[in-house]
Structures are given as C-alpha cells and as structure tokens.
Amino acid sequence: YLATEGLWATEMFEINAPNKALRKQILKSLLDMTRKAN
C-alpha cells in the first residue's frame, strides 16, 4: 500500500512540479519517508 501511495504521489509531482531540482528534492524526501516507514 505504501509503495502504491508513493508511486501515486510521485506521478502527481511529475505533473505538478516541472522544476527538476524541486522534483529531485521531493523524490528524495519520499524515499526517506518510505525507508523510515518500513
């Protein structure tokens, strides 16, 4: 479930964050959150 939610969030950010630097930062945050959750 967490993985699916993360993928959904990533897709949303792909659409909403054209700024690549911002997107990278968001993806890093998502990965950190996912690691802590597991």
C-alpha atoms as an extended CHARMM CRD file, in Angstrom:
* protein
*
        38  EXT
         1         1  TYR       CA              0.0000000000        0.0000000000        0.0000000000  PROA      1               0.0000000000
         2         2  LEU       CA              2.7530000000        2.4250000000        0.9550000000  PROA      2               0.0000000000
         3         3  ALA       CA              4.5900000000        1.7180000000       -2.2830000000  PROA      3               0.0000000000
         4         4  THR       CA              1.4560000000        2.3340000000       -4.3330000000  PROA      4               0.0000000000
         5         5  GLU       CA              0.7650000000        5.5650000000       -2.4840000000  PROA      5               0.0000000000
         6         6  GLY       CA              4.3550000000        6.6450000000       -3.0820000000  PROA      6               0.0000000000
         7         7  LEU       CA              4.0570000000        5.9460000000       -6.8050000000  PROA      7               0.0000000000
         8         8  TRP       CA              0.8110000000        7.8970000000       -6.9540000000  PROA      8               0.0000000000
         9         9  ALA       CA              2.4270000000       10.8230000000       -5.1460000000  PROA      9               0.0000000000
        10        10  THR       CA              5.4120000000       10.6570000000       -7.4950000000  PROA      10              0.0000000000
        11        11  GLU       CA              3.1140000000       10.8010000000      -10.5160000000  PROA      11              0.0000000000
        12        12  MET       CA              1.2870000000       13.7970000000       -9.0450000000  PROA      12              0.0000000000
        13        13  PHE       CA              4.5990000000       15.5720000000       -8.5200000000  PROA      13              0.0000000000
        14        14  GLU       CA              5.6890000000       14.7230000000      -12.0550000000  PROA      14              0.0000000000
        15        15  ILE       CA              2.6310000000       16.6240000000      -13.2380000000  PROA      15              0.0000000000
        16        16  ASN       CA              2.7240000000       19.4640000000      -10.7090000000  PROA      16              0.0000000000
        17        17  ALA       CA              6.4640000000       20.1070000000      -10.4080000000  PROA      17              0.0000000000
        18        18  PRO       CA              8.0760000000       20.8890000000      -13.7640000000  PROA      18              0.0000000000
        19        19  ASN       CA             11.1120000000       22.1870000000      -11.8800000000  PROA      19              0.0000000000
        20        20  LYS       CA             13.5650000000       19.2620000000      -11.9740000000  PROA      20              0.0000000000
        21        21  ALA       CA             15.5500000000       20.3600000000       -8.9160000000  PROA      21              0.0000000000
        22        22  LEU       CA             12.3690000000       20.5970000000       -6.8690000000  PROA      22              0.0000000000
        23        23  ARG       CA             11.2160000000       17.2300000000       -8.1910000000  PROA      23              0.0000000000
        24        24  LYS       CA             14.5220000000       15.6320000000       -7.1870000000  PROA      24              0.0000000000
        25        25  GLN       CA             14.1940000000       17.0670000000       -3.6950000000  PROA      25              0.0000000000
        26        26  ILE       CA             10.6250000000       15.7900000000       -3.3840000000  PROA      26              0.0000000000
        27        27  LEU       CA             11.5840000000       12.3220000000       -4.6140000000  PROA      27              0.0000000000
        28        28  LYS       CA             14.4360000000       12.2020000000       -2.0950000000  PROA      28              0.0000000000
        29        29  SER       CA             12.0270000000       13.1650000000        0.6810000000  PROA      29              0.0000000000
        30        30  LEU       CA              9.5910000000       10.4640000000       -0.4450000000  PROA      30              0.0000000000
        31        31  LEU       CA             12.3560000000        7.8600000000       -0.4310000000  PROA      31              0.0000000000
        32        32  ASP       CA             13.4820000000        8.8930000000        3.0570000000  PROA      32              0.0000000000
        33        33  MET       CA              9.8960000000        8.7230000000        4.3240000000  PROA      33              0.0000000000
        34        34  THR       CA              9.4170000000        5.2950000000        2.7480000000  PROA      34              0.0000000000
        35        35  ARG       CA             12.5980000000        3.9690000000        4.3580000000  PROA      35              0.0000000000
        36        36  LYS       CA             11.5220000000        5.2290000000        7.7860000000  PROA      36              0.0000000000
        37        37  ALA       CA              8.0560000000        3.7080000000        7.3680000000  PROA      37              0.0000000000
        38        38  ASN       CA              9.4520000000        0.2380000000        6.6100000000  PROA      38              0.0000000000
